[in-house]
PDB file of C-alpha atoms in Angstrom:
ATOM      1  CA  UNK A  16       8.551 -45.457  -8.572  1.00 66.00           C
ATOM      2  CA  UNK A  17       8.730 -45.091  -4.838  1.00 74.00           C
ATOM      3  CA  UNK A  18       8.470 -42.002  -2.658  1.00 84.00           C
ATOM      4  CA  UNK A  19       8.092 -41.085   0.980  1.00 91.00           C
ATOM      5  CA  UNK A  20       6.368 -38.099   2.574  1.00 94.00           C
ATOM      6  CA  UNK A  21       6.908 -37.199   6.189  1.00 95.00           C
ATOM      7  CA  UNK A  22       4.000 -34.989   7.034  1.00 95.00           C
ATOM      8  CA  UNK A  23       5.681 -32.948   9.771  1.00 94.00           C
ATOM      9  CA  UNK A  24       9.074 -31.321   9.506  1.00 93.00           C
ATOM     10  CA  UNK A  25       9.113 -30.495  13.237  1.00 96.00           C
ATOM     11  CA  UNK A  26       7.326 -32.045  16.218  1.00 97.00           C
ATOM     12  CA  UNK A  27       7.533 -30.710  19.754  1.00 97.00           C
ATOM     13  CA  UNK A  28       6.389 -32.831  22.704  1.00 97.00           C
ATOM     14  CA  UNK A  29       6.619 -32.671  26.458  1.00 97.00           C
ATOM     15  CA  UNK A  30       8.571 -35.333  28.299  1.00 97.00           C
ATOM     16  CA  UNK A  31       6.266 -38.189  29.287  1.00 97.00           C
ATOM     17  CA  UNK A  32       3.657 -37.503  26.584  1.00 97.00           C
ATOM     18  CA  UNK A  33       3.042 -39.605  23.447  1.00 97.00           C
ATOM     19  CA  UNK A  34       4.982 -39.083  20.238  1.00 97.00           C
ATOM     20  CA  UNK A  35       3.461 -39.491  16.766  1.00 97.00           C
ATOM     21  CA  UNK A  36       5.528 -39.111  13.606  1.00 98.00           C
ATOM     22  CA  UNK A  37       3.569 -39.455  10.387  1.00 98.00           C
ATOM     23  CA  UNK A  38       4.768 -41.063   7.189  1.00 97.00           C
ATOM     24  CA  UNK A  39       3.015 -41.835   3.907  1.00 96.00           C
ATOM     25  CA  UNK A  40       4.619 -43.780   1.104  1.00 92.00           C
ATOM     26  CA  UNK A  41       4.067 -44.494  -2.534  1.00 88.00           C
ATOM     27  CA  UNK A  42       5.313 -47.757  -3.990  1.00 77.00           C
ATOM     28  CA  UNK A  43       4.658 -49.790  -7.122  1.00 70.00           C
ATOM     29  CA  UNK A  44       5.277 -53.060  -5.355  1.00 71.00           C
ATOM     30  CA  UNK A  45       5.064 -54.503  -1.889  1.00 75.00           C
ATOM     31  CA  UNK A  46       7.520 -52.304  -0.031  1.00 81.00           C
ATOM     32  CA  UNK A  47       9.888 -52.718   2.852  1.00 86.00           C
ATOM     33  CA  UNK A  48       9.658 -49.784   5.241  1.00 90.00           C
ATOM     34  CA  UNK A  49      12.073 -48.537   7.854  1.00 93.00           C
ATOM     35  CA  UNK A  50      12.377 -45.845  10.487  1.00 96.00           C
ATOM     36  CA  UNK A  51      15.802 -44.472  11.308  1.00 96.00           C
ATOM     37  CA  UNK A  52      16.871 -41.989  13.981  1.00 97.00           C
ATOM     38  CA  UNK A  53      19.789 -39.567  13.761  1.00 95.00           C
ATOM     39  CA  UNK A  54      21.176 -37.843  16.813  1.00 94.00           C
ATOM     40  CA  UNK A  55      23.293 -34.697  16.345  1.00 89.00           C
ATOM     41  CA  UNK A  56      26.586 -35.335  14.546  1.00 83.00           C
ATOM     42  CA  UNK A  57      25.920 -39.040  14.321  1.00 87.00           C
ATOM     43  CA  UNK A  58      24.980 -41.467  11.578  1.00 90.00           C
ATOM     44  CA  UNK A  59      21.550 -43.026  11.137  1.00 93.00           C
ATOM     45  CA  UNK A  60      20.469 -45.800  13.501  1.00 94.00           C
ATOM     46  CA  UNK A  61      17.776 -48.314  12.587  1.00 93.00           C
ATOM     47  CA  UNK A  62      14.740 -48.089  14.876  1.00 96.00           C
ATOM     48  CA  UNK A  63      12.541 -50.713  13.240  1.00 94.00           C
ATOM     49  CA  UNK A  64      11.611 -52.333   9.920  1.00 91.00           C
ATOM     50  CA  UNK A  65       8.517 -53.712   8.221  1.00 89.00           C
ATOM     51  CA  UNK A  66       9.030 -56.487   5.678  1.00 79.00           C
ATOM     52  CA  UNK A  67       5.528 -57.947   5.021  1.00 75.00           C
ATOM     53  CA  UNK A  68       5.208 -59.882   8.250  1.00 74.00           C
ATOM     54  CA  UNK A  69       3.192 -58.458  11.170  1.00 83.00           C
ATOM     55  CA  UNK A  70       1.717 -55.040  10.427  1.00 88.00           C
ATOM     56  CA  UNK A  71       2.530 -53.743  13.916  1.00 94.00           C
ATOM     57  CA  UNK A  72       6.271 -53.560  14.265  1.00 94.00           C
ATOM     58  CA  UNK A  73       8.099 -53.038  17.537  1.00 94.00           C
ATOM     59  CA  UNK A  74      11.495 -51.395  17.548  1.00 94.00           C
ATOM     60  CA  UNK A  75      14.160 -50.249  19.938  1.00 94.00           C
ATOM     61  CA  UNK A  76      13.730 -47.677  22.702  1.00 94.00           C
ATOM     62  CA  UNK A  77       9.972 -48.261  23.021  1.00 96.00           C
ATOM     63  CA  UNK A  78       9.069 -47.176  19.486  1.00 97.00           C
ATOM     64  CA  UNK A  79       6.597 -48.985  17.299  1.00 97.00           C
ATOM     65  CA  UNK A  80       5.039 -48.433  13.881  1.00 97.00           C
ATOM     66  CA  UNK A  81       1.951 -49.727  12.126  1.00 95.00           C
ATOM     67  CA  UNK A  82       1.821 -50.537   8.430  1.00 93.00           C
ATOM     68  CA  UNK A  83      -1.570 -49.656   6.923  1.00 92.00           C
ATOM     69  CA  UNK A  84      -1.735 -50.626   3.289  1.00 89.00           C
ATOM     70  CA  UNK A  85      -5.157 -49.083   2.711  1.00 90.00           C
ATOM     71  CA  UNK A  86      -3.849 -45.719   3.896  1.00 92.00           C
ATOM     72  CA  UNK A  87      -0.300 -46.198   2.515  1.00 92.00           C
ATOM     73  CA  UNK A  88       0.970 -45.088   5.901  1.00 95.00           C
ATOM     74  CA  UNK A  89       3.683 -46.168   8.308  1.00 96.00           C
ATOM     75  CA  UNK A  90       3.382 -43.883  11.324  1.00 97.00           C
ATOM     76  CA  UNK A  91       5.855 -44.087  14.210  1.00 98.00           C
ATOM     77  CA  UNK A  92       4.673 -43.840  17.811  1.00 97.00           C
ATOM     78  CA  UNK A  93       5.996 -43.968  21.337  1.00 97.00           C
ATOM     79  CA  UNK A  94       3.723 -43.863  24.399  1.00 97.00           C
ATOM     80  CA  UNK A  95       5.964 -41.685  26.539  1.00 97.00           C
ATOM     81  CA  UNK A  96       8.687 -39.389  25.237  1.00 97.00           C
ATOM     82  CA  UNK A  97      12.081 -39.190  26.916  1.00 96.00           C
ATOM     83  CA  UNK A  98      14.560 -36.357  26.672  1.00 96.00           C
ATOM     84  CA  UNK A  99      16.947 -38.689  24.821  1.00 95.00           C
ATOM     85  CA  UNK A 100      14.359 -39.043  22.019  1.00 97.00           C
ATOM     86  CA  UNK A 101      15.221 -35.557  20.771  1.00 97.00           C
ATOM     87  CA  UNK A 102      16.665 -36.232  17.313  1.00 97.00           C
ATOM     88  CA  UNK A 103      15.780 -36.327  13.633  1.00 96.00           C
ATOM     89  CA  UNK A 104      13.710 -39.243  12.376  1.00 97.00           C
ATOM     90  CA  UNK A 105      13.599 -40.588   8.833  1.00 96.00           C
ATOM     91  CA  UNK A 106      10.958 -42.763   7.224  1.00 95.00           C
ATOM     92  CA  UNK A 107      12.465 -44.891   4.455  1.00 92.00           C
ATOM     93  CA  UNK A 108      11.024 -47.157   1.748  1.00 88.00           C
ATOM     94  CA  UNK A 109      12.651 -49.880  -0.323  1.00 81.00           C
ATOM     95  CA  UNK A 110      10.888 -51.339  -3.327  1.00 67.00           C
ATOM     96  CA  UNK A 111      11.176 -55.056  -4.010  1.00 60.00           C
ATOM     97  CA  UNK A 112      12.119 -54.631  -7.634  1.00 58.00           C
ATOM     98  CA  UNK A 113      14.722 -56.696  -9.358  1.00 51.00           C
ATOM     99  CA  UNK A 114      17.031 -53.803 -10.006  1.00 55.00           C
ATOM    100  CA  UNK A 115      16.700 -52.026  -6.689  1.00 54.00           C
ATOM    101  CA  UNK A 116      19.960 -53.377  -5.287  1.00 59.00           C
ATOM    102  CA  UNK A 117      18.861 -52.282  -1.847  1.00 63.00           C
ATOM    103  CA  UNK A 118      18.433 -48.654  -2.817  1.00 73.00           C
ATOM    104  CA  UNK A 119      16.371 -46.685  -0.352  1.00 83.00           C
ATOM    105  CA  UNK A 120      14.149 -43.647  -0.708  1.00 86.00           C
ATOM    106  CA  UNK A 121      14.383 -41.333   2.300  1.00 90.00           C
ATOM    107  CA  UNK A 122      11.785 -38.954   3.624  1.00 92.00           C
ATOM    108  CA  UNK A 123      12.849 -35.388   4.344  1.00 91.00           C
ATOM    109  CA  UNK A 124      13.003 -36.063   8.074  1.00 93.00           C
ATOM    110  CA  UNK A 125      11.095 -34.949  11.176  1.00 96.00           C
ATOM    111  CA  UNK A 126      12.952 -33.032  13.857  1.00 96.00           C
ATOM    112  CA  UNK A 127      11.691 -33.977  17.330  1.00 97.00           C
ATOM    113  CA  UNK A 128      12.098 -31.601  20.244  1.00 97.00           C
ATOM    114  CA  UNK A 129      11.345 -32.824  23.761  1.00 97.00           C
ATOM    115  CA  UNK A 130      10.660 -30.232  26.439  1.00 96.00           C
ATOM    116  CA  UNK A 131      10.922 -30.920  30.181  1.00 94.00           C
TER     117      UNK A 131
ATOM    118  CA  UNK B   6      26.892 -55.469  15.924  1.00 69.00           C
ATOM    119  CA  UNK B   7      27.571 -54.174  12.477  1.00 67.00           C
ATOM    120  CA  UNK B   8      30.316 -51.595  12.431  1.00 90.00           C
ATOM    121  CA  UNK B   9      30.687 -49.071   9.628  1.00 95.00           C
ATOM    122  CA  UNK B  10      33.699 -46.862  10.146  1.00 96.00           C
ATOM    123  CA  UNK B  11      34.395 -43.641   8.295  1.00 96.00           C
ATOM    124  CA  UNK B  12      38.010 -42.591   8.505  1.00 90.00           C
ATOM    125  CA  UNK B  13      37.444 -38.926   9.387  1.00 91.00           C
ATOM    126  CA  UNK B  14      34.717 -37.190  11.381  1.00 93.00           C
ATOM    127  CA  UNK B  15      35.733 -33.709  10.209  1.00 95.00           C
ATOM    128  CA  UNK B  16      37.753 -32.714   7.165  1.00 96.00           C
ATOM    129  CA  UNK B  17      38.740 -29.335   5.745  1.00 97.00           C
ATOM    130  CA  UNK B  18      40.085 -29.102   2.204  1.00 97.00           C
ATOM    131  CA  UNK B  19      40.689 -26.422  -0.393  1.00 97.00           C
ATOM    132  CA  UNK B  20      38.990 -25.833  -3.725  1.00 97.00           C
ATOM    133  CA  UNK B  21      40.561 -27.903  -6.476  1.00 97.00           C
ATOM    134  CA  UNK B  22      42.074 -30.531  -4.193  1.00 97.00           C
ATOM    135  CA  UNK B  23      41.483 -34.226  -4.763  1.00 97.00           C
ATOM    136  CA  UNK B  24      39.705 -35.571  -1.676  1.00 97.00           C
ATOM    137  CA  UNK B  25      39.364 -39.166  -0.500  1.00 97.00           C
ATOM    138  CA  UNK B  26      36.723 -40.307   1.964  1.00 97.00           C
ATOM    139  CA  UNK B  27      37.177 -43.833   3.247  1.00 97.00           C
ATOM    140  CA  UNK B  28      34.627 -46.264   4.619  1.00 97.00           C
ATOM    141  CA  UNK B  29      35.151 -49.741   6.059  1.00 97.00           C
ATOM    142  CA  UNK B  30      32.527 -52.275   7.203  1.00 96.00           C
ATOM    143  CA  UNK B  31      33.183 -55.406   9.230  1.00 94.00           C
ATOM    144  CA  UNK B  32      30.113 -57.539   8.414  1.00 90.00           C
ATOM    145  CA  UNK B  33      31.074 -58.921   5.020  1.00 91.00           C
ATOM    146  CA  UNK B  34      28.233 -56.969   3.386  1.00 91.00           C
ATOM    147  CA  UNK B  35      27.961 -57.060  -0.368  1.00 89.00           C
ATOM    148  CA  UNK B  36      26.298 -53.652  -0.792  1.00 90.00           C
ATOM    149  CA  UNK B  37      27.883 -50.351   0.113  1.00 93.00           C
ATOM    150  CA  UNK B  38      26.560 -46.818  -0.388  1.00 94.00           C
ATOM    151  CA  UNK B  39      27.670 -43.188  -0.239  1.00 97.00           C
ATOM    152  CA  UNK B  40      25.204 -40.406   0.567  1.00 96.00           C
ATOM    153  CA  UNK B  41      25.432 -36.722   1.179  1.00 96.00           C
ATOM    154  CA  UNK B  42      23.149 -35.002   3.637  1.00 94.00           C
ATOM    155  CA  UNK B  43      22.256 -31.339   3.392  1.00 92.00           C
ATOM    156  CA  UNK B  44      19.753 -29.265   5.394  1.00 86.00           C
ATOM    157  CA  UNK B  45      16.380 -29.221   3.683  1.00 80.00           C
ATOM    158  CA  UNK B  46      17.447 -31.780   1.063  1.00 83.00           C
ATOM    159  CA  UNK B  47      17.674 -34.904   3.200  1.00 84.00           C
ATOM    160  CA  UNK B  48      19.898 -37.809   2.142  1.00 90.00           C
ATOM    161  CA  UNK B  49      20.836 -38.143  -1.502  1.00 92.00           C
ATOM    162  CA  UNK B  50      22.545 -41.182  -2.962  1.00 93.00           C
ATOM    163  CA  UNK B  51      25.829 -40.451  -4.742  1.00 96.00           C
ATOM    164  CA  UNK B  52      27.105 -43.921  -5.684  1.00 95.00           C
ATOM    165  CA  UNK B  53      26.651 -47.486  -4.597  1.00 92.00           C
ATOM    166  CA  UNK B  54      28.396 -50.797  -5.097  1.00 93.00           C
ATOM    167  CA  UNK B  55      27.003 -54.318  -4.950  1.00 88.00           C
ATOM    168  CA  UNK B  56      30.284 -56.157  -5.393  1.00 89.00           C
ATOM    169  CA  UNK B  57      34.034 -55.666  -5.529  1.00 91.00           C
ATOM    170  CA  UNK B  58      35.032 -53.501  -8.482  1.00 88.00           C
ATOM    171  CA  UNK B  59      31.362 -52.872  -9.294  1.00 90.00           C
ATOM    172  CA  UNK B  60      29.775 -49.459  -9.002  1.00 92.00           C
ATOM    173  CA  UNK B  61      26.509 -47.819  -9.942  1.00 91.00           C
ATOM    174  CA  UNK B  62      25.593 -44.142 -10.128  1.00 93.00           C
ATOM    175  CA  UNK B  63      23.093 -42.850  -7.664  1.00 91.00           C
ATOM    176  CA  UNK B  64      21.027 -39.706  -7.952  1.00 89.00           C
ATOM    177  CA  UNK B  65      23.832 -37.113  -7.796  1.00 95.00           C
ATOM    178  CA  UNK B  66      27.108 -38.649  -9.088  1.00 96.00           C
ATOM    179  CA  UNK B  67      28.472 -35.539 -10.824  1.00 96.00           C
ATOM    180  CA  UNK B  68      31.817 -34.449  -9.437  1.00 96.00           C
ATOM    181  CA  UNK B  69      32.377 -37.729  -7.598  1.00 97.00           C
ATOM    182  CA  UNK B  70      33.870 -41.135  -8.283  1.00 97.00           C
ATOM    183  CA  UNK B  71      34.221 -44.274  -6.170  1.00 97.00           C
ATOM    184  CA  UNK B  72      36.528 -47.208  -5.724  1.00 96.00           C
ATOM    185  CA  UNK B  73      35.872 -50.649  -4.321  1.00 96.00           C
ATOM    186  CA  UNK B  74      38.997 -52.785  -4.525  1.00 95.00           C
ATOM    187  CA  UNK B  75      38.163 -54.891  -1.465  1.00 95.00           C
ATOM    188  CA  UNK B  76      34.780 -56.046  -0.212  1.00 95.00           C
ATOM    189  CA  UNK B  77      35.031 -54.259   3.119  1.00 96.00           C
ATOM    190  CA  UNK B  78      36.211 -50.886   1.808  1.00 97.00           C
ATOM    191  CA  UNK B  79      34.382 -48.291  -0.285  1.00 97.00           C
ATOM    192  CA  UNK B  80      36.063 -44.992  -1.098  1.00 97.00           C
ATOM    193  CA  UNK B  81      34.451 -41.789  -2.295  1.00 98.00           C
ATOM    194  CA  UNK B  82      36.651 -39.474  -4.361  1.00 98.00           C
ATOM    195  CA  UNK B  83      36.095 -35.811  -5.087  1.00 97.00           C
ATOM    196  CA  UNK B  84      38.204 -35.335  -8.199  1.00 94.00           C
ATOM    197  CA  UNK B  85      38.475 -31.548  -7.884  1.00 96.00           C
ATOM    198  CA  UNK B  86      36.731 -30.298  -4.775  1.00 97.00           C
ATOM    199  CA  UNK B  87      34.378 -27.352  -5.046  1.00 97.00           C
ATOM    200  CA  UNK B  88      32.635 -25.292  -2.371  1.00 97.00           C
ATOM    201  CA  UNK B  89      29.239 -26.761  -3.298  1.00 96.00           C
ATOM    202  CA  UNK B  90      30.535 -30.132  -2.130  1.00 98.00           C
ATOM    203  CA  UNK B  91      30.691 -28.921   1.455  1.00 97.00           C
ATOM    204  CA  UNK B  92      28.360 -31.351   3.197  1.00 97.00           C
ATOM    205  CA  UNK B  93      27.930 -34.265   5.576  1.00 95.00           C
ATOM    206  CA  UNK B  94      28.860 -37.532   3.870  1.00 97.00           C
ATOM    207  CA  UNK B  95      27.422 -40.805   5.095  1.00 96.00           C
ATOM    208  CA  UNK B  96      28.542 -44.308   4.207  1.00 96.00           C
ATOM    209  CA  UNK B  97      26.267 -47.340   4.617  1.00 94.00           C
ATOM    210  CA  UNK B  98      26.356 -51.080   3.981  1.00 93.00           C
ATOM    211  CA  UNK B  99      23.796 -53.850   3.681  1.00 88.00           C
ATOM    212  CA  UNK B 100      23.764 -57.558   2.938  1.00 85.00           C
ATOM    213  CA  UNK B 101      22.529 -59.115  -0.318  1.00 75.00           C
ATOM    214  CA  UNK B 102      19.081 -60.594  -1.083  1.00 66.00           C
ATOM    215  CA  UNK B 103      18.999 -57.737  -3.520  1.00 55.00           C
ATOM    216  CA  UNK B 104      18.976 -55.698  -0.315  1.00 48.00           C
ATOM    217  CA  UNK B 105      15.217 -55.577  -0.434  1.00 59.00           C
ATOM    218  CA  UNK B 106      14.511 -56.548   3.159  1.00 67.00           C
ATOM    219  CA  UNK B 107      17.886 -55.781   4.588  1.00 78.00           C
ATOM    220  CA  UNK B 108      18.368 -52.479   6.378  1.00 84.00           C
ATOM    221  CA  UNK B 109      21.363 -50.328   5.690  1.00 89.00           C
ATOM    222  CA  UNK B 110      23.841 -49.743   8.492  1.00 92.00           C
ATOM    223  CA  UNK B 111      25.410 -46.302   8.649  1.00 94.00           C
ATOM    224  CA  UNK B 112      28.702 -44.838   9.742  1.00 95.00           C
ATOM    225  CA  UNK B 113      28.855 -41.696  11.892  1.00 93.00           C
ATOM    226  CA  UNK B 114      29.513 -39.475   8.905  1.00 95.00           C
ATOM    227  CA  UNK B 115      32.272 -37.166   7.694  1.00 96.00           C
ATOM    228  CA  UNK B 116      31.592 -33.450   7.831  1.00 95.00           C
ATOM    229  CA  UNK B 117      33.555 -32.052   4.891  1.00 97.00           C
ATOM    230  CA  UNK B 118      34.249 -28.352   4.421  1.00 97.00           C
ATOM    231  CA  UNK B 119      35.692 -27.066   1.156  1.00 97.00           C
ATOM    232  CA  UNK B 120      37.255 -23.599   1.460  1.00 96.00           C
TER     233      UNK B 120
END
């Protein structure tokens, strides 16, 4: 069985400072991991994905995430927050099981607030 | 770019009505999904489909049905709408390879209110 825990429900940062969103996962097999972002009244947009290649994954808008198997973590970071980064972020896991059919397990989400 | 289009952004219906939510994708994806999103509960999978005329129950299928007559279109049906089905509904699609490494692409959502 797979599960995802986002350790912070809300994160507040100042514009220009680093952003860290924490995610831990549980998976029976070698997982695929994703981060999505959702702006108000919009659907989810893919930020980046990890699929067993390089453990440091670069995504759009300056975000990156590092897969650490020993810690079962996939934390999302950005060196310098921008006002447009204010949104909700979801960590997502997909198990590579034969019957998964691409089903995803979503974390509860982290709401990011960026202050001027 | 992948485009997933949901027919309505906002919809208001009455209790007991039969409600149709439509979703169309333009990337020839095999897999399509319907979720609902509620504050504090995150995204929950209602139904998914991995081929035309095929459907599988997700985590919360009660009170819903789906239809996939064409590959690009996946419809969610509320047979008899109830107030507890007021929610944001999100459609998504992904390509095959059992979907394991393929991300899902989402529409902008339909905010449904049942009065």
